[in-house]
Amino acid sequence: MAHKSDIEIARAATKQPIQEVGARLGIPSEALLPFGHDKAKISQDFINAQKDREDGKLILVTAVNPTPAGEGKTTTTVGLGDGLNAIGRKAAICIREASLGPCFGMKGGAAGGGYAQVIPMEDINLHFTGDFHAITAAHNLLAAMIDNHIHWGNKLGIDARRVAWRRVLDMNDRALRQVVHSLGGVGNGYPRESGFDITVASEVMAILCLANDLEDLQARLGGIIVAYTRDRKPIYCRDLKADGAMTVLLKDAMQPNLVQTLENNPAFVHGGPFANIAHGCNSVAATRTALKLADYVVTEAGFGADLGAEKFFDIKCRKAGLSPDAVVIVATVRAMKMNGGVGKDDLGRENVEAVEKGCANLGRHIENVKSFGVPAVVAINHFVTDTEAEIQAVKDHVEWMGSEAIVCRHWAQGSAGITELAERVAEIADSGMAQFSPLYPDDMPLFQKIETIARRIYRADEVLADKKVRDQLRKWEAEGFGDLPICMAKTQYSFSTDPNLRGAPDGHSVPVREVRLSAGAGFIVVICGEIMTMPGLPREPAAEQIMLNDAGEIEGLF
Amino acid sequence: MAHKSDIEIARAATKQPIQEVGARLGIPSEALLPFGHDKAKISQDFINAQKDREDGKLILVTAVNPTPAGEGKTTTTVGLGDGLNAIGRKAAICIREASLGPCFGMKGGAAGGGYAQVIPMEDINLHFTGDFHAITAAHNLLAAMIDNHIHWGNKLGIDARRVAWRRVLDMNDRALRQVVHSLGGVGNGYPRESGFDITVASEVMAILCLANDLEDLQARLGGIIVAYTRDRKPIYCRDLKADGAMTVLLKDAMQPNLVQTLENNPAFVHGGPFANIAHGCNSVAATRTALKLADYVVTEAGFGADLGAEKFFDIKCRKAGLSPDAVVIVATVRAMKMNGGVGKDDLGRENVEAVEKGCANLGRHIENVKSFGVPAVVAINHFVTDTEAEIQAVKDHVEWMGSEAIVCRHWAQGSAGITELAERVAEIADSGMAQFSPLYPDDMPLFQKIETIARRIYRADEVLADKKVRDQLRKWEAEGFGDLPICMAKTQYSFSTDPNLRGAPDGHSVPVREVRLSAGAGFIVVICGEIMTMPGLPREPAAEQIMLNDAGEIEGLF
């Protein structure tokens, strides 16, 4: 069975009607808005009616810094959900939706792998329930209304050189990164420079994922800063009266999506903000709903724990009032080896020393996670080439750190391979050990918040920022944005801002290139290094191989 | 009851679960892919299994040339469907999907009106089942792959000055009509001029609406001409290997959508190509499916009969092998008055003389429709201000033309107001009187096809086209495109190319400005006058008034 591809495994699965999956969470079928027979949205009315119920336990799955070897964070999230169900707990998982554009670039979907997947994976990787299309439409409506306002006389006095709102498409299209539009004469408006980002980079995506309800959604959309006047006064989305229509476009998208794992356990797949310029977690709406309906909710955060878990704690949990009960840090022997200096081609050979060396990366993440007051357990996502000695090296290191590491074989075995982790995680979550608190208080000055993250999470010595950046932060404080959390945008491959610095570097500097205010989403983006918000297609795009086969099945997507 | 708004009427309707609506057409619930509880797609497998069934009768609803007074073509299509069901016939309607973008510009949805509507109208006017979003994605994937190909070395030798494929968005955004993209340096590709059209103007839309099945869809997509080499050799979509992935993106969108009328009768709402640069009819897939499942299928074509019906006959019916059994031409007393020279502000006053004069427009359409061998009956869509004398004037004129006109009150009364028309249409359709044949044979030279339409339908004396246009047509004939039908793009307000020339002008000239080859869709677009393929928003966009009210209902959309 180990030789089947992900898609073969997914296609061989016996899917349950989505109504049956929902029923296990107590969702009546009239509260499920079906999309085909295997996907549904959960109606807002039903969600509203659950608000006085007690919450289940919240478990975050995060990981070491990503390496080309792959860590299997989503796979472990799915596996742990199945594992908890297998040991008799009522558990649900919450993960992000996949972006359409990248599917046509490099191969690879985003729905887990092996015997730990969510299905229907084709749909999840393509249009799914249309949420991202709705976000694209809402985002671009606002863009059209900005240029339309300028065209018809510009009553608000928008400085056309200072329009901050770009357009988006869910497509890898480098040609659109930088454009001049409104060419062709009077009827087409005032020419200006702008560009397109991929939809997942839209502030609308971040807002949808952080909004408590439709009212909050509209308030946040209204608070988007779209441009500035000549004298630098911000122009808000609500000044253009675009917030109502955008909310209408997003009304259905706000309702969480329910699908199932290969083992027919409930999976919420909803929202998917970038993990660099945004916070990289699935929606608050989905997580909250899952917590009302399940006793254990397993969710994940983007990238490694330095970026993903920190944002999960300091942005999502802080703002949504969530209190995580346990954290699982996913590590692999291969990733430890790469962190220990081994190249990708040598991963197949046993190298206990490199594993031991690379464990410094894992150890740092354990420390960091614990500093938020949440107990952490390490999941060693087992790979066929791992040797006993290498696995033991990881276990020893983790134990030495005062934590514990459990080998998981969910990729090859499904829930049967992850019951030990499931038992332990349930025990920790039930124990009430967690004493979650965010890293910094709301009222700390913005620059000091950045320094706190850099020093305590990245273990840097200093944050480098020129006067312009510091002045900008002070200006925002004066304007009332000082209580916002920080959203760091740096490389995911290292604790530092240098992607080649693996392991557990310290004493480095964190240079801040730029700061941006996402006033609607409610965070300050701090950019350290180049961040690509519109990917391109590779020389030979995966799209060339994607097609329907004679059986009408999709080939080449995964 | 006449004082209720369309949306109030729609919201007061008692919807049936879509499974019950489908059951009346014999569709088992597992063959319906639900989108919520009131919308569904019909599965391709089920459709394939019906192919040996006998077809029902096909009834086209078309109209006089549109005027600002409004004719109510969709309303009459919906009403006639309900009327046929009310007199005990098994009938379904087939109409187009609404485009999202224009909803945010001017007020006004596209789902009928009064007591003849399809529901859920909010959904139909917004994202519906995501078909247009899928078309947008497929179209823009091809665009991205073109620029990506050029960026990575341009093996096919695409002349970047001769890229014919633009991008699309389902948004009224004049700023995107003309852009320069790929700016910003090496990493972003080669800068060139291009632009965006609205999604309904995409050739992908026309293809989806004409394709017989997924195989045909892919073949047609592959046949799209995307660019030319320096020596003017066409580059096809299939040369870029984009056709497979585009088909995958459109797989679900190809399946027709089923909703219901206010009276719970089945309504297919699928596809919506522009009626100028494309053929303006709902999908062949929907019409064919409806014909297999219902005894009577009422469908509509875009604009007036000179454009819409002609294209329905010469493009859709010819290519899909459909044979219409009856035509209903919708006219209103008000439209006749305007065609008789009355201004919009004077429509409320009785003016029999103007009605008589304006009937020349209606008479011309009757003659034209009959020239395709299909019997025509006129539906006078009743308006509260119509007087008996005015109605009688229309009836007299139509009778004098050897046809008949029946007053319909479906807008105010639903099916009860249109049973007379329904009885008569059923009688005509059952009679087997129709002897449909297209206007011109496939093998007629292209320019002669244009002349035939201009002379026999528009009653022009001549077609004016410079040498470049004639040479281009001859070149396409030499390249094997000579058997394609013509898709005229001219003003919808007149038989002529002058929008102010109401009534029944003759002896005019038809100047051809440009010809375009839609090789994938399979027609030659002949452009006479300015055709806008990307609308703009007005000074005060409807979007400013669109919002959710306290009950969570959408305000301002209609």
JSON list of C-alpha atoms in Angstrom, two decimals, chain A residues 29-37 100 104 123 126-127 133-134 136-137 140-141 143-145 147-148 151-152 167-169 171-184 187-189 193 196 214 218 240-241 244-245 247-252 536-539 541 543-544 546-548 552 554, chain B residues 29-37 100 104 123 126-127 133-134 136-137 140-141 143-145 147-148 151-152 167-169 171-184 187-189 193 196 214 218 240-241 244-245 247-252 536-539 541 543-544 546-548 552 554:
[
{"chain": "A", "resi": 29, "resn": "SER", "atom": "CA", "xyz": [-28.86, 18.64, 7.37]},
{"chain": "A", "resi": 30, "resn": "GLU", "atom": "CA", "xyz": [-30.89, 21.82, 6.85]},
{"chain": "A", "resi": 31, "resn": "ALA", "atom": "CA", "xyz": [-28.03, 23.77, 8.46]},
{"chain": "A", "resi": 32, "resn": "LEU", "atom": "CA", "xyz": [-25.61, 22.38, 5.88]},
{"chain": "A", "resi": 33, "resn": "LEU", "atom": "CA", "xyz": [-25.53, 24.20, 2.55]},
{"chain": "A", "resi": 34, "resn": "PRO", "atom": "CA", "xyz": [-24.28, 21.43, 0.29]},
{"chain": "A", "resi": 35, "resn": "PHE", "atom": "CA", "xyz": [-21.87, 21.89, -2.60]},
{"chain": "A", "resi": 36, "resn": "GLY", "atom": "CA", "xyz": [-22.26, 18.61, -4.39]},
{"chain": "A", "resi": 37, "resn": "HIS", "atom": "CA", "xyz": [-22.53, 15.55, -2.15]},
{"chain": "A", "resi": 100, "resn": "LEU", "atom": "CA", "xyz": [-5.82, 27.90, -7.27]},
{"chain": "A", "resi": 104, "resn": "PHE", "atom": "CA", "xyz": [-0.78, 25.39, -12.28]},
{"chain": "A", "resi": 123, "resn": "ASP", "atom": "CA", "xyz": [-12.21, 20.20, -5.51]},
{"chain": "A", "resi": 126, "resn": "LEU", "atom": "CA", "xyz": [-9.56, 23.95, -7.55]},
{"chain": "A", "resi": 127, "resn": "HIS", "atom": "CA", "xyz": [-12.66, 26.11, -7.12]},
{"chain": "A", "resi": 133, "resn": "HIS", "atom": "CA", "xyz": [-13.32, 33.74, -6.13]},
{"chain": "A", "resi": 134, "resn": "ALA", "atom": "CA", "xyz": [-15.59, 35.77, -3.86]},
{"chain": "A", "resi": 136, "resn": "THR", "atom": "CA", "xyz": [-11.12, 38.20, -5.66]},
{"chain": "A", "resi": 137, "resn": "ALA", "atom": "CA", "xyz": [-14.41, 39.82, -6.67]},
{"chain": "A", "resi": 140, "resn": "ASN", "atom": "CA", "xyz": [-11.43, 44.06, -7.28]},
{"chain": "A", "resi": 141, "resn": "LEU", "atom": "CA", "xyz": [-14.77, 45.79, -6.78]},
{"chain": "A", "resi": 143, "resn": "ALA", "atom": "CA", "xyz": [-10.23, 48.69, -6.81]},
{"chain": "A", "resi": 144, "resn": "ALA", "atom": "CA", "xyz": [-12.72, 49.53, -9.55]},
{"chain": "A", "resi": 145, "resn": "MET", "atom": "CA", "xyz": [-14.55, 51.91, -7.22]},
{"chain": "A", "resi": 147, "resn": "ASP", "atom": "CA", "xyz": [-10.44, 54.46, -10.00]},
{"chain": "A", "resi": 148, "resn": "ASN", "atom": "CA", "xyz": [-14.08, 55.16, -10.77]},
{"chain": "A", "resi": 151, "resn": "HIS", "atom": "CA", "xyz": [-12.50, 59.33, -12.91]},
{"chain": "A", "resi": 152, "resn": "TRP", "atom": "CA", "xyz": [-15.76, 61.02, -11.98]},
{"chain": "A", "resi": 167, "resn": "ARG", "atom": "CA", "xyz": [-5.92, 44.34, -7.72]},
{"chain": "A", "resi": 168, "resn": "VAL", "atom": "CA", "xyz": [-5.79, 40.55, -7.24]},
{"chain": "A", "resi": 169, "resn": "LEU", "atom": "CA", "xyz": [-6.15, 37.37, -9.27]},
{"chain": "A", "resi": 171, "resn": "MET", "atom": "CA", "xyz": [-3.31, 33.01, -10.73]},
{"chain": "A", "resi": 172, "resn": "ASN", "atom": "CA", "xyz": [0.47, 32.86, -10.92]},
{"chain": "A", "resi": 173, "resn": "ASP", "atom": "CA", "xyz": [0.95, 35.65, -13.41]},
{"chain": "A", "resi": 174, "resn": "ARG", "atom": "CA", "xyz": [4.17, 37.62, -13.21]},
{"chain": "A", "resi": 175, "resn": "ALA", "atom": "CA", "xyz": [3.06, 39.85, -16.09]},
{"chain": "A", "resi": 176, "resn": "LEU", "atom": "CA", "xyz": [0.59, 41.51, -13.74]},
{"chain": "A", "resi": 177, "resn": "ARG", "atom": "CA", "xyz": [3.03, 42.35, -10.94]},
{"chain": "A", "resi": 178, "resn": "GLN", "atom": "CA", "xyz": [3.55, 45.83, -12.25]},
{"chain": "A", "resi": 179, "resn": "VAL", "atom": "CA", "xyz": [1.24, 47.51, -14.73]},
{"chain": "A", "resi": 180, "resn": "VAL", "atom": "CA", "xyz": [0.21, 50.93, -15.95]},
{"chain": "A", "resi": 181, "resn": "HIS", "atom": "CA", "xyz": [-3.55, 51.06, -16.37]},
{"chain": "A", "resi": 182, "resn": "SER", "atom": "CA", "xyz": [-6.27, 53.50, -17.42]},
{"chain": "A", "resi": 183, "resn": "LEU", "atom": "CA", "xyz": [-4.50, 54.08, -20.72]},
{"chain": "A", "resi": 184, "resn": "GLY", "atom": "CA", "xyz": [-6.36, 54.90, -23.92]},
{"chain": "A", "resi": 187, "resn": "GLY", "atom": "CA", "xyz": [-12.98, 57.52, -21.21]},
{"chain": "A", "resi": 188, "resn": "ASN", "atom": "CA", "xyz": [-10.64, 55.12, -19.46]},
{"chain": "A", "resi": 189, "resn": "GLY", "atom": "CA", "xyz": [-9.67, 57.35, -16.55]},
{"chain": "A", "resi": 193, "resn": "GLU", "atom": "CA", "xyz": [1.02, 52.67, -12.01]},
{"chain": "A", "resi": 196, "resn": "PHE", "atom": "CA", "xyz": [-1.85, 42.65, -9.09]},
{"chain": "A", "resi": 214, "resn": "LEU", "atom": "CA", "xyz": [-20.72, 39.59, 9.10]},
{"chain": "A", "resi": 218, "resn": "GLN", "atom": "CA", "xyz": [-18.10, 44.86, 7.17]},
{"chain": "A", "resi": 240, "resn": "LEU", "atom": "CA", "xyz": [-15.99, 55.04, -1.02]},
{"chain": "A", "resi": 241, "resn": "LYS", "atom": "CA", "xyz": [-19.07, 53.22, 0.31]},
{"chain": "A", "resi": 244, "resn": "GLY", "atom": "CA", "xyz": [-21.56, 47.07, 2.01]},
{"chain": "A", "resi": 245, "resn": "ALA", "atom": "CA", "xyz": [-21.29, 45.58, -1.46]},
{"chain": "A", "resi": 247, "resn": "THR", "atom": "CA", "xyz": [-19.80, 42.25, 2.46]},
{"chain": "A", "resi": 248, "resn": "VAL", "atom": "CA", "xyz": [-22.63, 41.10, 0.19]},
{"chain": "A", "resi": 249, "resn": "LEU", "atom": "CA", "xyz": [-20.06, 39.46, -2.09]},
{"chain": "A", "resi": 250, "resn": "LEU", "atom": "CA", "xyz": [-18.48, 37.72, 0.91]},
{"chain": "A", "resi": 251, "resn": "LYS", "atom": "CA", "xyz": [-21.66, 36.71, 2.72]},
{"chain": "A", "resi": 252, "resn": "ASP", "atom": "CA", "xyz": [-21.51, 33.06, 1.64]},
{"chain": "A", "resi": 536, "resn": "GLY", "atom": "CA", "xyz": [5.12, 33.40, -11.62]},
{"chain": "A", "resi": 537, "resn": "LEU", "atom": "CA", "xyz": [4.82, 30.14, -13.53]},
{"chain": "A", "resi": 538, "resn": "PRO", "atom": "CA", "xyz": [7.95, 28.01, -13.99]},
{"chain": "A", "resi": 539, "resn": "ARG", "atom": "CA", "xyz": [9.49, 27.22, -17.36]},
{"chain": "A", "resi": 541, "resn": "PRO", "atom": "CA", "xyz": [4.15, 24.87, -15.76]},
{"chain": "A", "resi": 543, "resn": "ALA", "atom": "CA", "xyz": [-0.70, 23.20, -16.19]},
{"chain": "A", "resi": 544, "resn": "GLU", "atom": "CA", "xyz": [0.80, 21.62, -19.32]},
{"chain": "A", "resi": 546, "resn": "ILE", "atom": "CA", "xyz": [-3.11, 18.81, -16.16]},
{"chain": "A", "resi": 547, "resn": "MET", "atom": "CA", "xyz": [-6.03, 17.29, -18.04]},
{"chain": "A", "resi": 548, "resn": "LEU", "atom": "CA", "xyz": [-9.01, 15.01, -17.85]},
{"chain": "A", "resi": 552, "resn": "GLY", "atom": "CA", "xyz": [-13.15, 12.00, -16.71]},
{"chain": "A", "resi": 554, "resn": "ILE", "atom": "CA", "xyz": [-8.21, 14.90, -13.33]},
{"chain": "B", "resi": 29, "resn": "SER", "atom": "CA", "xyz": [-31.39, 13.30, -6.45]},
{"chain": "B", "resi": 30, "resn": "GLU", "atom": "CA", "xyz": [-27.98, 11.62, -6.76]},
{"chain": "B", "resi": 31, "resn": "ALA", "atom": "CA", "xyz": [-27.70, 13.12, -10.27]},
{"chain": "B", "resi": 32, "resn": "LEU", "atom": "CA", "xyz": [-28.18, 16.61, -8.86]},
{"chain": "B", "resi": 33, "resn": "LEU", "atom": "CA", "xyz": [-25.10, 18.26, -7.45]},
{"chain": "B", "resi": 34, "resn": "PRO", "atom": "CA", "xyz": [-26.64, 20.68, -5.00]},
{"chain": "B", "resi": 35, "resn": "PHE", "atom": "CA", "xyz": [-25.42, 24.20, -4.30]},
{"chain": "B", "resi": 36, "resn": "GLY", "atom": "CA", "xyz": [-27.31, 25.01, -1.15]},
{"chain": "B", "resi": 37, "resn": "HIS", "atom": "CA", "xyz": [-30.91, 23.82, -1.05]},
{"chain": "B", "resi": 100, "resn": "LEU", "atom": "CA", "xyz": [-21.61, 39.93, -11.67]},
{"chain": "B", "resi": 104, "resn": "PHE", "atom": "CA", "xyz": [-22.50, 46.98, -9.16]},
{"chain": "B", "resi": 123, "resn": "ASP", "atom": "CA", "xyz": [-27.61, 34.08, -5.91]},
{"chain": "B", "resi": 126, "resn": "LEU", "atom": "CA", "xyz": [-24.03, 37.13, -7.65]},
{"chain": "B", "resi": 127, "resn": "HIS", "atom": "CA", "xyz": [-21.72, 34.12, -7.60]},
{"chain": "B", "resi": 133, "resn": "HIS", "atom": "CA", "xyz": [-15.52, 32.54, -11.95]},
{"chain": "B", "resi": 134, "resn": "ALA", "atom": "CA", "xyz": [-14.36, 29.29, -13.55]},
{"chain": "B", "resi": 136, "resn": "THR", "atom": "CA", "xyz": [-12.42, 33.88, -15.62]},
{"chain": "B", "resi": 137, "resn": "ALA", "atom": "CA", "xyz": [-9.84, 31.49, -14.18]},
{"chain": "B", "resi": 140, "resn": "ASN", "atom": "CA", "xyz": [-6.58, 34.07, -17.34]},
{"chain": "B", "resi": 141, "resn": "LEU", "atom": "CA", "xyz": [-4.61, 30.83, -17.02]},
{"chain": "B", "resi": 143, "resn": "ALA", "atom": "CA", "xyz": [-3.12, 34.53, -20.64]},
{"chain": "B", "resi": 144, "resn": "ALA", "atom": "CA", "xyz": [-0.57, 33.77, -17.94]},
{"chain": "B", "resi": 145, "resn": "MET", "atom": "CA", "xyz": [0.77, 30.84, -19.97]},
{"chain": "B", "resi": 147, "resn": "ASP", "atom": "CA", "xyz": [3.36, 35.62, -21.24]},
{"chain": "B", "resi": 148, "resn": "ASN", "atom": "CA", "xyz": [5.11, 32.85, -19.33]},
{"chain": "B", "resi": 151, "resn": "HIS", "atom": "CA", "xyz": [9.33, 35.03, -20.71]},
{"chain": "B", "resi": 152, "resn": "TRP", "atom": "CA", "xyz": [11.06, 31.64, -20.71]},
{"chain": "B", "resi": 167, "resn": "ARG", "atom": "CA", "xyz": [-7.36, 38.99, -19.79]},
{"chain": "B", "resi": 168, "resn": "VAL", "atom": "CA", "xyz": [-10.83, 39.09, -18.23]},
{"chain": "B", "resi": 169, "resn": "LEU", "atom": "CA", "xyz": [-12.52, 40.04, -14.97]},
{"chain": "B", "resi": 171, "resn": "MET", "atom": "CA", "xyz": [-16.14, 43.51, -13.02]},
{"chain": "B", "resi": 172, "resn": "ASN", "atom": "CA", "xyz": [-17.03, 46.85, -14.58]},
{"chain": "B", "resi": 173, "resn": "ASP", "atom": "CA", "xyz": [-13.57, 48.36, -14.47]},
{"chain": "B", "resi": 174, "resn": "ARG", "atom": "CA", "xyz": [-12.69, 50.88, -17.15]},
{"chain": "B", "resi": 175, "resn": "ALA", "atom": "CA", "xyz": [-9.19, 51.27, -15.73]},
{"chain": "B", "resi": 176, "resn": "LEU", "atom": "CA", "xyz": [-8.34, 47.83, -17.11]},
{"chain": "B", "resi": 177, "resn": "ARG", "atom": "CA", "xyz": [-9.47, 48.41, -20.70]},
{"chain": "B", "resi": 178, "resn": "GLN", "atom": "CA", "xyz": [-6.00, 49.31, -21.78]},
{"chain": "B", "resi": 179, "resn": "VAL", "atom": "CA", "xyz": [-2.88, 48.51, -19.79]},
{"chain": "B", "resi": 180, "resn": "VAL", "atom": "CA", "xyz": [0.83, 48.03, -20.19]},
{"chain": "B", "resi": 181, "resn": "HIS", "atom": "CA", "xyz": [1.95, 45.02, -18.18]},
{"chain": "B", "resi": 182, "resn": "SER", "atom": "CA", "xyz": [5.11, 43.08, -17.41]},
{"chain": "B", "resi": 183, "resn": "LEU", "atom": "CA", "xyz": [6.79, 46.25, -16.19]},
{"chain": "B", "resi": 184, "resn": "GLY", "atom": "CA", "xyz": [9.40, 46.27, -13.45]},
{"chain": "B", "resi": 187, "resn": "GLY", "atom": "CA", "xyz": [11.80, 39.03, -13.60]},
{"chain": "B", "resi": 188, "resn": "ASN", "atom": "CA", "xyz": [8.42, 40.28, -14.72]},
{"chain": "B", "resi": 189, "resn": "GLY", "atom": "CA", "xyz": [8.72, 39.47, -18.41]},
{"chain": "B", "resi": 193, "resn": "GLU", "atom": "CA", "xyz": [0.26, 46.58, -24.30]},
{"chain": "B", "resi": 196, "resn": "PHE", "atom": "CA", "xyz": [-9.02, 43.28, -19.86]},
{"chain": "B", "resi": 214, "resn": "LEU", "atom": "CA", "xyz": [-16.10, 17.98, -22.36]},
{"chain": "B", "resi": 218, "resn": "GLN", "atom": "CA", "xyz": [-11.27, 20.84, -24.94]},
{"chain": "B", "resi": 240, "resn": "LEU", "atom": "CA", "xyz": [0.84, 26.21, -25.34]},
{"chain": "B", "resi": 241, "resn": "LYS", "atom": "CA", "xyz": [-0.69, 23.01, -23.90]},
{"chain": "B", "resi": 244, "resn": "GLY", "atom": "CA", "xyz": [-6.18, 20.41, -20.76]},
{"chain": "B", "resi": 245, "resn": "ALA", "atom": "CA", "xyz": [-5.88, 22.54, -17.64]},
{"chain": "B", "resi": 247, "resn": "THR", "atom": "CA", "xyz": [-10.89, 22.00, -19.42]},
{"chain": "B", "resi": 248, "resn": "VAL", "atom": "CA", "xyz": [-10.19, 20.84, -15.88]},
{"chain": "B", "resi": 249, "resn": "LEU", "atom": "CA", "xyz": [-11.06, 24.32, -14.61]},
{"chain": "B", "resi": 250, "resn": "LEU", "atom": "CA", "xyz": [-14.31, 24.24, -16.60]},
{"chain": "B", "resi": 251, "resn": "LYS", "atom": "CA", "xyz": [-15.34, 20.66, -15.86]},
{"chain": "B", "resi": 252, "resn": "ASP", "atom": "CA", "xyz": [-17.97, 21.58, -13.29]},
{"chain": "B", "resi": 536, "resn": "GLY", "atom": "CA", "xyz": [-17.27, 51.15, -16.56]},
{"chain": "B", "resi": 537, "resn": "LEU", "atom": "CA", "xyz": [-19.08, 52.09, -13.38]},
{"chain": "B", "resi": 538, "resn": "PRO", "atom": "CA", "xyz": [-21.35, 55.14, -13.43]},
{"chain": "B", "resi": 539, "resn": "ARG", "atom": "CA", "xyz": [-20.77, 58.27, -11.34]},
{"chain": "B", "resi": 541, "resn": "PRO", "atom": "CA", "xyz": [-22.38, 53.02, -8.74]},
{"chain": "B", "resi": 543, "resn": "ALA", "atom": "CA", "xyz": [-22.53, 49.21, -5.28]},
{"chain": "B", "resi": 544, "resn": "GLU", "atom": "CA", "xyz": [-22.74, 52.22, -2.94]},
{"chain": "B", "resi": 546, "resn": "ILE", "atom": "CA", "xyz": [-25.76, 47.43, -1.91]},
{"chain": "B", "resi": 547, "resn": "MET", "atom": "CA", "xyz": [-25.54, 46.02, 1.61]},
{"chain": "B", "resi": 548, "resn": "LEU", "atom": "CA", "xyz": [-26.93, 43.50, 4.06]},
{"chain": "B", "resi": 552, "resn": "GLY", "atom": "CA", "xyz": [-29.12, 39.59, 6.77]},
{"chain": "B", "resi": 554, "resn": "ILE", "atom": "CA", "xyz": [-29.31, 41.87, 0.51]}
]
